[in-house]
Amino acid sequence: MKSKVLALILLCGAASLGAKVKLPALVGDNMILQQQTEVKLWGTAAPEAEVRVTPSWNGQTMTCRADKDGGWTLAVETPAAGYTPYEITFDDGEKTTLKNILIGEVWLASGQSNMEMPLKGFAGCCIMNGADDIIVSAENKGVRMFTVPKHQTYELQTDCKGSWNISSIETAPDFSATAYYFATSLSRALRIPVGIICSAYGGSTVEGWISRELLENYPDISLNPDSIERLHPMLRPMLMYNAMLKPLQNYTIKGFIWYQGESNSADPALYKKLFPAMVAQWREFFHNPAMPVYYVQITPWQAEGKDRLDRAWFRQCQLELMQEVPNVGMVTTTDAGSEKFIHPPYKIKVGQRLAYWALAKTYGK
């Protein structure tokens, strides 16, 4: 009997030593990796196991060793952008192979509902020409999107749900319209693949996308859980950062586009402090101190009384921030039919104008 128990223990130990590499949701089939740089790949394996990674674009195997908790990270050099599909094999005794990987430009899209708003629109709130663009979306073979599900947590997360999707009539309806038009414009102009990670939460404040450590510098923002729970879920500070930004930290991106502000419009002075702080933190977070940031000025929606005045002052603050924060650009929407809609339907204009900023300032076109 003892020999059978010992054999079972040894068998279980052998199985754990050969445990298959586990990858985060972001590192998956169909992903786009940033071109001509060192990108991070990461995951978990058996504690202290050797992990071998072989990308098909150079066939070279690199190795690293998992730590005592099984976590591992490895940097891989990427080639120039193109439409050749590649594979990456991960091996710690059992192989995992990711397929149909492209190399191109990768951007993050974030903000509140105007960034979240998909090509199919919201209920009672459409995207101009959205249906027609969905029908032809399969023509944009180089555009792929990863949508981070809406989520909030008090604890920092290391992973999220989701998957990379190729543009098609089946997937495009749920793509962020602004991010989609940004990506398609970039892809056509640069003639290379463009990947977009969309992490947006309707109604969220800028505080929701900033870490606890940074928010502690602002005593007027309560981080007491009881105070946070009394707020509307959309208005809670730091919780989107924890759940929807932190899991993206290792992924290499070129820059980010930002469409947010309506939920902060009542306090323009505070936003003028928080937005630069958020940009600085995200640049440090993604290990790129000069990372380009292009954002959208909120619409002149037909609010009344004090709200109308607040929104005017808020737009002025956003304009001034363009002069005060380095390497940013601002898109205006005052001519895009926006007075009638808090969710303007002309997202193609917004996405294209964000792309014009990137093409001119980031890519020198």
Coordinates of C-alpha atoms in Angstrom, one line a residue:
M1 CA 0.0 0.0 0.0
K2 CA 2.8 2.4 0.9
S3 CA 4.5 1.7 -2.4
K4 CA 1.3 2.7 -4.3
V5 CA 0.9 5.9 -2.3
L6 CA 4.6 6.7 -3.0
A7 CA 4.1 6.0 -6.7
L8 CA 1.0 8.3 -6.8
I9 CA 3.0 11.1 -5.1
L10 CA 5.8 10.8 -7.6
L11 CA 3.3 10.7 -10.5
C12 CA 1.6 13.9 -9.2
G13 CA 5.0 15.5 -8.7
A14 CA 6.1 14.6 -12.3
A15 CA 2.8 16.0 -13.6
S16 CA 3.3 19.3 -11.8
L17 CA 6.9 19.6 -13.1
G18 CA 5.6 19.2 -16.6
A19 CA 2.7 21.6 -16.2
K20 CA 1.8 23.3 -19.4
V21 CA 2.7 27.0 -19.8
K22 CA -0.3 29.2 -19.1
L23 CA -0.5 32.5 -20.9
P24 CA -2.5 35.7 -20.1
A25 CA -5.5 36.5 -22.3
L26 CA -3.6 39.3 -24.1
V27 CA -0.9 36.8 -25.3
G28 CA -2.9 34.7 -27.7
D29 CA -3.8 33.7 -31.2
N30 CA -4.3 36.5 -33.7
M31 CA -2.5 39.1 -31.6
I32 CA -0.5 41.9 -33.1
L33 CA 2.9 42.7 -31.6
Q34 CA 4.7 46.1 -31.8
Q35 CA 7.2 46.1 -34.6
Q36 CA 11.0 46.5 -34.4
T37 CA 11.3 46.6 -30.7
E38 CA 11.7 44.3 -27.7
V39 CA 8.2 43.1 -26.6
K40 CA 7.5 41.2 -23.4
L41 CA 5.9 37.8 -23.3
W42 CA 4.9 36.4 -20.0
G43 CA 2.9 33.8 -18.2
T44 CA 3.1 31.0 -15.6
A45 CA 4.6 27.6 -15.5
A46 CA 5.7 25.1 -12.8
P47 CA 7.8 26.8 -10.1
E48 CA 11.4 27.3 -11.2
A49 CA 10.7 25.4 -14.5
E50 CA 12.7 26.3 -17.6
V51 CA 10.6 28.0 -20.3
R52 CA 11.7 28.0 -23.9
V53 CA 10.1 30.5 -26.4
T54 CA 10.6 30.2 -30.1
P55 CA 9.1 32.8 -32.5
S56 CA 8.8 31.6 -36.1
W57 CA 10.1 34.9 -37.6
N58 CA 13.7 34.1 -36.6
G59 CA 13.5 30.5 -35.3
Q60 CA 15.7 31.3 -32.3
T61 CA 14.8 29.7 -29.0
M62 CA 15.2 31.9 -25.9
T63 CA 15.0 30.5 -22.4
C64 CA 14.1 31.9 -19.0
R65 CA 13.3 30.3 -15.6
A66 CA 10.0 30.7 -13.7
D67 CA 10.3 32.0 -10.2
K68 CA 9.2 30.1 -7.1
D69 CA 5.6 31.1 -7.8
G70 CA 5.7 30.0 -11.4
G71 CA 5.8 33.5 -13.0
W72 CA 8.1 34.2 -15.9
T73 CA 8.8 37.1 -18.3
L74 CA 10.9 37.1 -21.4
A75 CA 11.8 39.9 -23.9
V76 CA 11.7 39.1 -27.7
E77 CA 12.9 41.2 -30.5
T78 CA 10.3 41.7 -33.3
P79 CA 10.9 42.3 -37.0
A80 CA 9.5 45.0 -39.3
A81 CA 5.7 45.1 -39.7
G82 CA 4.0 43.1 -42.4
Y83 CA 1.2 40.7 -43.2
T84 CA 3.1 37.5 -42.9
P85 CA 1.4 35.4 -40.2
Y86 CA 3.8 34.0 -37.5
E87 CA 3.7 31.5 -34.7
I88 CA 5.3 31.4 -31.3
T89 CA 5.9 28.2 -29.4
F90 CA 6.2 28.0 -25.6
D91 CA 7.8 24.9 -24.2
D92 CA 8.4 23.8 -20.6
G93 CA 8.2 20.1 -21.4
E94 CA 4.8 20.5 -23.0
K95 CA 4.4 22.8 -26.0
T96 CA 1.9 25.5 -26.6
T97 CA 1.8 27.3 -30.0
L98 CA 0.1 30.6 -30.7
K99 CA -0.9 31.1 -34.4
N100 CA -1.7 33.8 -36.9
I101 CA 0.4 36.5 -35.2
L102 CA 1.0 39.7 -37.1
I103 CA 3.7 42.4 -36.5
G104 CA 2.6 46.0 -36.7
E105 CA 1.6 49.0 -34.6
V106 CA -0.2 48.6 -31.3
W107 CA -2.3 51.3 -29.5
L108 CA -4.4 51.4 -26.4
A109 CA -7.9 53.0 -26.5
S110 CA -9.5 54.0 -23.2
G111 CA -12.0 56.4 -21.6
Q112 CA -15.7 56.3 -20.9
S113 CA -18.8 55.6 -23.0
N114 CA -17.9 57.5 -26.1
M115 CA -14.8 55.3 -26.4
E116 CA -16.7 52.2 -25.4
M117 CA -19.6 52.9 -27.9
P118 CA -19.4 50.0 -30.5
L119 CA -19.9 50.1 -34.2
K120 CA -23.4 48.6 -33.8
G121 CA -24.2 51.6 -31.5
F122 CA -26.0 51.7 -28.2
A123 CA -29.7 51.1 -27.8
G124 CA -31.4 54.2 -29.3
C125 CA -28.0 55.7 -30.2
C126 CA -26.5 54.8 -33.5
I127 CA -23.2 55.2 -35.3
M128 CA -23.4 57.1 -38.6
N129 CA -22.7 54.6 -41.4
G130 CA -21.9 52.0 -38.7
A131 CA -23.9 49.2 -40.4
D132 CA -22.3 49.8 -43.8
D133 CA -18.8 49.8 -42.3
I134 CA -19.6 46.6 -40.4
I135 CA -20.6 45.0 -43.8
V136 CA -17.2 45.8 -45.4
S137 CA -15.2 45.3 -42.2
A138 CA -13.6 42.1 -43.4
E139 CA -11.7 44.2 -46.0
N140 CA -9.6 45.5 -43.1
K141 CA -7.5 42.4 -42.7
G142 CA -4.8 44.2 -40.8
V143 CA -7.0 45.5 -38.0
R144 CA -7.4 43.4 -34.9
M145 CA -8.9 44.4 -31.6
F146 CA -8.7 43.1 -28.0
T147 CA -11.6 44.4 -25.9
V148 CA -11.1 44.3 -22.1
P149 CA -14.4 43.4 -20.4
K150 CA -15.8 46.0 -18.0
H151 CA -14.8 45.1 -14.5
Q152 CA -13.9 46.7 -11.1
T153 CA -11.8 45.4 -8.3
Y154 CA -10.1 46.7 -5.1
E155 CA -7.2 44.3 -5.7
L156 CA -4.6 44.7 -8.5
Q157 CA -5.2 42.1 -11.2
T158 CA -2.6 40.4 -13.3
D159 CA -5.0 39.1 -16.1
C160 CA -8.3 39.8 -17.7
K161 CA -10.7 38.0 -20.0
G162 CA -10.9 38.6 -23.7
S163 CA -9.3 37.6 -27.0
W164 CA -7.8 39.1 -30.1
N165 CA -10.4 39.4 -32.9
I166 CA -9.8 39.8 -36.6
S167 CA -12.0 42.5 -38.2
S168 CA -15.0 40.7 -39.8
I169 CA -18.8 41.1 -40.0
E170 CA -19.1 38.8 -37.0
T171 CA -16.6 40.7 -34.7
A172 CA -16.7 44.3 -35.9
P173 CA -20.1 45.1 -34.4
D174 CA -18.7 44.9 -30.9
F175 CA -15.5 46.9 -31.7
S176 CA -15.2 50.4 -30.2
A177 CA -16.2 52.6 -33.2
T178 CA -13.7 55.4 -32.4
A179 CA -10.9 52.8 -31.9
Y180 CA -11.9 51.0 -35.1
Y181 CA -11.9 54.1 -37.3
F182 CA -8.6 55.2 -35.7
A183 CA -7.0 51.8 -36.5
T184 CA -8.4 51.5 -40.0
S185 CA -7.1 55.0 -40.9
L186 CA -3.7 54.2 -39.5
S187 CA -3.5 50.8 -41.2
R188 CA -4.5 52.2 -44.6
A189 CA -2.1 55.1 -44.4
L190 CA 0.9 53.1 -43.1
R191 CA 0.0 50.0 -45.1
I192 CA 0.7 47.7 -42.1
P193 CA -1.4 45.9 -39.5
V194 CA -2.7 47.8 -36.5
G195 CA -3.8 46.3 -33.2
I196 CA -6.0 48.1 -30.8
I197 CA -6.5 47.2 -27.1
C198 CA -9.8 48.8 -26.0
S199 CA -10.2 49.2 -22.2
A200 CA -13.1 51.6 -21.6
Y201 CA -15.9 51.9 -19.0
G202 CA -19.0 54.0 -19.7
G203 CA -19.4 56.9 -17.2
S204 CA -16.0 56.4 -15.6
T205 CA -14.0 59.3 -14.2
V206 CA -10.3 60.0 -14.7
E207 CA -9.9 58.9 -11.1
G208 CA -11.1 55.4 -12.0
W209 CA -8.0 55.0 -14.2
I210 CA -5.4 56.1 -11.7
S211 CA -3.7 54.0 -9.0
R212 CA -4.3 54.2 -5.3
E213 CA -0.7 55.4 -4.7
L214 CA -1.1 58.4 -6.9
L215 CA -4.6 59.2 -5.8
E216 CA -3.4 59.4 -2.2
N217 CA -1.8 62.7 -3.1
Y218 CA -5.2 64.2 -3.5
P219 CA -6.8 64.4 -0.1
D220 CA -10.2 65.5 -1.5
I221 CA -10.6 62.0 -3.1
S222 CA -11.7 59.5 -0.5
L223 CA -10.3 56.0 -1.0
N224 CA -12.1 54.6 2.0
P225 CA -14.1 51.5 0.7
D226 CA -17.2 52.7 2.5
S227 CA -17.0 56.0 0.7
I228 CA -16.3 54.4 -2.6
E229 CA -19.2 52.0 -2.3
R230 CA -21.6 54.9 -1.8
L231 CA -20.6 56.3 -5.2
H232 CA -22.3 55.2 -8.4
P233 CA -20.3 52.3 -9.8
M234 CA -19.2 54.3 -12.8
L235 CA -17.7 57.0 -10.6
R236 CA -15.6 54.9 -8.3
P237 CA -11.8 55.8 -8.2
M238 CA -8.9 53.4 -9.0
L239 CA -11.1 50.3 -9.6
M240 CA -10.9 50.4 -13.4
Y241 CA -7.1 50.9 -13.0
N242 CA -6.9 47.8 -10.9
A243 CA -9.1 45.6 -13.0
M244 CA -8.8 46.9 -16.6
L245 CA -5.4 48.6 -16.9
K246 CA -3.0 46.7 -14.6
P247 CA -3.4 43.4 -16.6
L248 CA -2.1 45.2 -19.7
Q249 CA 1.1 46.4 -18.1
N250 CA 3.5 44.0 -19.8
Y251 CA 2.1 44.5 -23.3
T252 CA 4.2 46.8 -25.5
I253 CA 2.2 49.6 -27.1
K254 CA 3.1 52.6 -29.2
G255 CA 0.7 55.1 -27.6
F256 CA -2.8 55.6 -26.4
I257 CA -6.0 57.4 -27.4
W258 CA -8.3 58.8 -24.8
Y259 CA -12.0 59.8 -25.0
Q260 CA -13.2 60.8 -21.6
G261 CA -14.2 63.8 -19.5
E262 CA -18.0 64.1 -19.3
S263 CA -18.0 62.6 -15.8
N264 CA -15.4 65.1 -14.7
S265 CA -16.9 68.2 -16.3
A266 CA -18.3 69.5 -13.0
D267 CA -14.8 70.1 -11.7
P268 CA -12.5 71.4 -14.5
A269 CA -9.8 72.5 -12.1
L270 CA -9.4 69.1 -10.5
Y271 CA -9.3 67.5 -14.0
K272 CA -6.5 69.8 -15.0
K273 CA -4.4 68.3 -12.2
L274 CA -5.5 64.7 -12.6
F275 CA -5.2 64.3 -16.4
P276 CA -1.4 65.2 -16.5
A277 CA -0.9 62.9 -13.5
M278 CA -2.6 60.0 -15.2
V279 CA -0.6 60.6 -18.4
A280 CA 2.6 60.6 -16.5
Q281 CA 1.7 57.4 -14.6
W282 CA 0.6 55.6 -17.8
R283 CA 3.9 56.5 -19.5
E284 CA 5.8 55.1 -16.5
F285 CA 3.5 52.1 -16.4
F286 CA 4.2 51.2 -20.0
H287 CA 7.9 52.1 -19.7
N288 CA 7.8 54.8 -22.3
P289 CA 8.3 58.4 -20.9
A290 CA 7.6 60.0 -24.2
M291 CA 4.6 57.8 -25.2
P292 CA 2.2 59.8 -27.5
V293 CA -1.3 60.5 -26.2
Y294 CA -4.1 61.8 -28.3
Y295 CA -7.4 62.7 -26.7
V296 CA -10.9 64.0 -27.6
Q297 CA -12.3 67.3 -26.4
I298 CA -15.8 66.7 -24.9
T299 CA -18.8 67.8 -27.0
P300 CA -20.8 71.0 -26.5
W301 CA -23.8 68.9 -25.6
Q302 CA -26.9 71.0 -24.9
A303 CA -26.7 71.0 -21.1
E304 CA -28.4 73.7 -19.1
G305 CA -27.4 76.3 -16.5
K306 CA -24.3 75.6 -14.5
D307 CA -23.7 72.3 -16.3
R308 CA -23.5 74.2 -19.6
L309 CA -20.9 76.7 -18.1
D310 CA -18.9 73.9 -16.5
R311 CA -18.6 72.0 -19.8
A312 CA -17.4 75.2 -21.5
W313 CA -14.7 75.7 -18.9
F314 CA -13.9 72.0 -19.1
R315 CA -13.3 72.2 -22.9
Q316 CA -11.1 75.3 -22.2
C317 CA -9.0 73.3 -19.7
Q318 CA -8.7 70.4 -22.2
L319 CA -7.4 72.9 -24.8
E320 CA -4.9 74.4 -22.3
L321 CA -3.7 70.9 -21.4
M322 CA -2.6 70.4 -25.0
Q323 CA -0.1 73.2 -24.4
E324 CA 1.0 72.0 -21.0
V325 CA 1.4 68.2 -21.3
P326 CA 4.3 67.2 -23.7
N327 CA 3.6 65.0 -26.7
V328 CA -0.2 65.1 -26.7
G329 CA -2.8 66.2 -29.3
M330 CA -6.4 67.1 -28.9
V331 CA -9.3 66.4 -31.3
T332 CA -12.3 68.8 -31.4
T333 CA -15.8 67.6 -32.1
T334 CA -17.8 70.9 -32.2
D335 CA -18.6 70.5 -35.9
A336 CA -19.6 66.9 -35.6
G337 CA -23.3 67.2 -34.8
S338 CA -22.5 66.9 -31.2
E339 CA -24.8 69.5 -29.6
K340 CA -27.7 67.1 -30.0
F341 CA -26.0 64.0 -28.6
I342 CA -24.0 63.2 -25.6
H343 CA -22.9 60.2 -27.7
P344 CA -22.3 61.8 -31.1
P345 CA -22.9 59.4 -33.9
Y346 CA -20.0 60.7 -36.1
K347 CA -17.4 58.5 -34.6
I348 CA -15.6 58.2 -38.0
K349 CA -14.6 61.8 -37.8
V350 CA -13.3 61.4 -34.2
G351 CA -11.3 58.2 -35.1
Q352 CA -9.9 59.8 -38.3
R353 CA -8.8 63.0 -36.5
L354 CA -7.1 60.9 -33.8
A355 CA -5.3 59.1 -36.6
Y356 CA -4.3 62.4 -38.3
W357 CA -2.6 63.4 -35.0
A358 CA -0.7 60.0 -34.9
L359 CA 0.2 60.1 -38.6
A360 CA 1.5 63.6 -38.4
K361 CA 3.2 63.7 -35.0
T362 CA 4.1 60.1 -34.3
Y363 CA 4.8 58.8 -37.8
G364 CA 5.9 62.0 -39.5
K365 CA 3.4 61.9 -42.4

